[in-house]
Short mmCIF file of C-alpha atoms in Angstrom, two decimals:
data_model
loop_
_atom_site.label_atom_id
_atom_site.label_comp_id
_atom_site.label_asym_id
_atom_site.label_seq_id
_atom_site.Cartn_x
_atom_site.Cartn_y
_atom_site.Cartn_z
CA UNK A 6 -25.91 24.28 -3.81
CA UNK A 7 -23.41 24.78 -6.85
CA UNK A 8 -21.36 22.25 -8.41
CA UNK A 9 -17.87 23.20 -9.10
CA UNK A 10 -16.13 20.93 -11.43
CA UNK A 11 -12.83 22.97 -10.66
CA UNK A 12 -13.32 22.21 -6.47
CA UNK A 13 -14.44 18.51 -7.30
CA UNK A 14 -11.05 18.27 -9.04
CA UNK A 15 -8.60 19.76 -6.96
CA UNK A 16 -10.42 17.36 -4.05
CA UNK A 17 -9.83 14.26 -6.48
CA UNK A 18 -5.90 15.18 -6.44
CA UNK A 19 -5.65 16.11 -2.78
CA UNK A 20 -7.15 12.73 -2.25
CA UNK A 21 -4.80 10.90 -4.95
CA UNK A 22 -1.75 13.47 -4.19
CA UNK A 23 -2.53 11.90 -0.30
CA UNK A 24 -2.38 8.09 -1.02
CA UNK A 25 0.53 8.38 -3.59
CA UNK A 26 2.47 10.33 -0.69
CA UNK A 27 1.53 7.48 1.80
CA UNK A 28 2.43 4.70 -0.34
CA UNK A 29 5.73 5.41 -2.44
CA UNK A 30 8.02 5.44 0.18
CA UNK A 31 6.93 1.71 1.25
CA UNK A 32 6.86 1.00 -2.60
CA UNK A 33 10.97 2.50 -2.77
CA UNK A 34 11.46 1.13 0.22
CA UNK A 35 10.49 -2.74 -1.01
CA UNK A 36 11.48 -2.25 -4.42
CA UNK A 37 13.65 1.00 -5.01
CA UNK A 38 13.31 3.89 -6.98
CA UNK A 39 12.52 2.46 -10.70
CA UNK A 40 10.27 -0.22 -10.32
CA UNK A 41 8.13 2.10 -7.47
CA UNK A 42 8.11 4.78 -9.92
CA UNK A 43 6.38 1.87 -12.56
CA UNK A 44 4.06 0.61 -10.34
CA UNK A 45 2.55 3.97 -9.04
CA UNK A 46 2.60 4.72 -12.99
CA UNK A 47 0.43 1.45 -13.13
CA UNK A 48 -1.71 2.57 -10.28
CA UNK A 49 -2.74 6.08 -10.57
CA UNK A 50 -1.92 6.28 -14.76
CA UNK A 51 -2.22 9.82 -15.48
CA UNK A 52 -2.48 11.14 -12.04
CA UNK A 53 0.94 9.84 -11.73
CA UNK A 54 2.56 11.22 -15.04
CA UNK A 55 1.05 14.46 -13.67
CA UNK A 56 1.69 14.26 -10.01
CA UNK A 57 4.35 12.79 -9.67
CA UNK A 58 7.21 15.10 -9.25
CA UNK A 59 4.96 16.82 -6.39
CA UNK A 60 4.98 13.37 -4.69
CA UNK A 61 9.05 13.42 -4.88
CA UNK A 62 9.26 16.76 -3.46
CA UNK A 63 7.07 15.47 -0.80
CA UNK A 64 8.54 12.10 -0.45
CA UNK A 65 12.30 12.10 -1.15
CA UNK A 66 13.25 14.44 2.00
CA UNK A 67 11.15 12.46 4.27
CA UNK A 68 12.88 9.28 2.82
CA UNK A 69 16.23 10.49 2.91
CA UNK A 70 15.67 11.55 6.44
CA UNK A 71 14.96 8.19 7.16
CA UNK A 72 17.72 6.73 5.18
CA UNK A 73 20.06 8.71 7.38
CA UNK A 74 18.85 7.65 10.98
CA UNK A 75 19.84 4.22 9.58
CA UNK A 76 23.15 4.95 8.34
CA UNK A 77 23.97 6.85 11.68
CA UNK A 78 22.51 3.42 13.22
CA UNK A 79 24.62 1.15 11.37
CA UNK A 80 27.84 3.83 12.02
CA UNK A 81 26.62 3.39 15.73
CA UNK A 82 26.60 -0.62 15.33
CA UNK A 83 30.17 -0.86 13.84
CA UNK A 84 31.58 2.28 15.93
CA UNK A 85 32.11 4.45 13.30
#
């Protein structure tokens, strides 16, 4: 068998790309946008700075999905 530093690597960022995606909307969710980008920064370091926009194409329309179901919950609640 062949190693192949190029497959090693993109399985490194799959794996990395896969816990960042798991973890920042909990992160924005318990401390907004700012301080979860500076904590994943802490995190992940370079993987982040490099990653990072991938993980807010990923994230943001899943979170803002989410966002909505509890606006329309809260309309609901005060019969908007």
């Amino acid at each position: 068998m062949e190693f192949n530093l190029d497959q090693t690597n993109e399985l490194l960022d799959a794996l990395v790309m896969g816990s960042m995606v798991a973890n920042y909307p909990e992160f924005v969710e318990a401390y907004g946008h700012e301080v979860a980008d500076q904590k994943l920064g802490r995190m992940f370091s370079r993987d982040w700075d490099r990653l990072k926009e991938q993980v807010w194409e990923v994230t943001y329309p899943q979170y803002r999905v989410q966002l909505y179901a509890l606006a329309a919950q809260e309309d609901a609640r005060c019969e908007i």
